XYZ file of C-alpha atoms in Angstrom:
108
model
C -4.289 -18.279 6.583
C -4.497 -15.947 3.612
C -7.665 -15.987 1.529
C -8.413 -15.317 -2.131
C -11.129 -12.921 -3.268
C -12.488 -11.392 -6.456
C -13.447 -7.704 -6.593
C -16.399 -7.672 -8.962
C -19.620 -5.940 -9.913
C -23.030 -7.367 -8.977
C -23.690 -8.787 -12.442
C -20.478 -10.824 -12.601
C -20.313 -11.671 -8.886
C -22.863 -14.476 -9.145
C -20.679 -16.401 -11.594
C -17.662 -16.145 -9.297
C -19.736 -17.255 -6.311
C -21.057 -20.248 -8.256
C -17.427 -21.153 -8.983
C -16.732 -21.089 -5.240
C -14.813 -17.821 -5.062
C -15.157 -15.299 -2.267
C -16.459 -12.068 -3.803
C -16.111 -8.456 -2.768
C -19.075 -6.960 -4.582
C -18.785 -3.275 -5.414
C -19.729 -0.519 -7.843
C -17.420 1.501 -10.113
C -17.830 4.497 -7.796
C -16.771 2.550 -4.687
C -14.325 0.072 -6.224
C -11.063 1.764 -5.232
C -12.295 2.386 -1.681
C -13.498 -1.212 -1.290
C -10.217 -2.566 -2.668
C -8.213 -0.391 -0.278
C -10.346 -1.631 2.637
C -9.660 -5.250 1.618
C -5.919 -4.492 1.452
C -5.868 -2.836 4.884
C -7.979 -5.669 6.340
C -5.002 -7.977 5.749
C -6.967 -11.213 5.323
C -6.270 -11.674 1.620
C -3.206 -13.089 -0.076
C -4.628 -12.551 -3.573
C -7.337 -10.240 -4.847
C -8.411 -10.588 -8.465
C -9.693 -7.222 -9.664
C -12.159 -6.818 -12.535
C -10.582 -4.284 -14.898
C -14.045 -2.992 -15.750
C -14.130 -1.558 -12.230
C -10.484 -0.529 -11.842
C -8.479 -0.591 -15.083
C -5.109 -0.440 -13.278
C -5.492 -1.639 -9.675
C -1.740 -1.470 -8.984
C -1.592 2.244 -9.742
C -4.932 3.004 -8.077
C -3.776 1.504 -4.771
C -0.052 2.356 -4.878
C -0.198 4.440 -1.693
C -2.157 1.802 0.251
C 0.136 -1.018 -0.958
C 3.327 0.854 -0.027
C 5.359 -1.356 2.310
C 3.093 -4.385 1.879
C 3.927 -7.645 0.151
C 0.365 -8.935 0.251
C -2.169 -9.065 -1.162
C -1.133 -9.721 -4.716
C -3.453 -7.748 -6.985
C -4.336 -9.649 -10.141
C -6.101 -7.634 -12.857
C -8.608 -9.825 -14.691
C -10.350 -8.796 -17.917
C -13.892 -7.593 -17.558
C -16.615 -9.644 -19.165
C -17.948 -6.399 -20.620
C -14.716 -6.079 -22.664
C -15.677 -9.171 -24.640
C -19.022 -7.671 -25.619
C -18.307 -3.989 -26.158
C -18.701 -2.179 -29.481
C -14.959 -2.391 -30.277
C -14.858 -6.191 -29.976
C -15.934 -7.678 -33.280
C -15.793 -11.347 -32.291
C -16.314 -12.215 -28.619
C -15.249 -15.842 -29.167
C -11.960 -14.721 -30.749
C -11.439 -12.254 -27.885
C -11.898 -14.951 -25.253
C -9.677 -17.330 -27.244
C -6.931 -14.717 -27.286
C -7.206 -14.287 -23.513
C -6.816 -18.038 -22.989
C -3.936 -18.241 -25.465
C -2.129 -15.275 -23.856
C -2.645 -16.710 -20.378
C -1.712 -20.357 -20.805
C 0.304 -20.221 -24.005
C -1.844 -22.355 -26.301
C -5.358 -22.736 -27.705
C -8.078 -24.863 -26.206
C -10.742 -25.905 -28.697
C -14.017 -27.472 -27.716
C-alpha cells in the first residue's frame, strides 16, 4: 500500500503531524537529498513538498524520478510565503491560495 507524506521543515512539521500526516522532517540544506531518498524508498504514492524547502521539486528530482510513475510530487506553498516582506496581506494571500485551488472563496 502506498503512503502519503509531507516533506517539511521542523517548524511546520508539528502542524502536519497534528493533522495526522506522515512527515519527512528536513532542513533546506538536506531537502533534495531527503526527498530523493523517499522517492528511492518506494513506499510513497504522494509526497507533498514545501516550496520553502524546494521551490521546484519536479526539476530538483528529475534524474531520480526518471522512469518512475510514483510518487507524485505535489508542491505546496510554504507558510513563510504568507508572512514574508513582499506579502502585504497574509489573509488575502491565503484566500487566493484557496480560491486558486478549489475554484471559489470560503468565508468564515
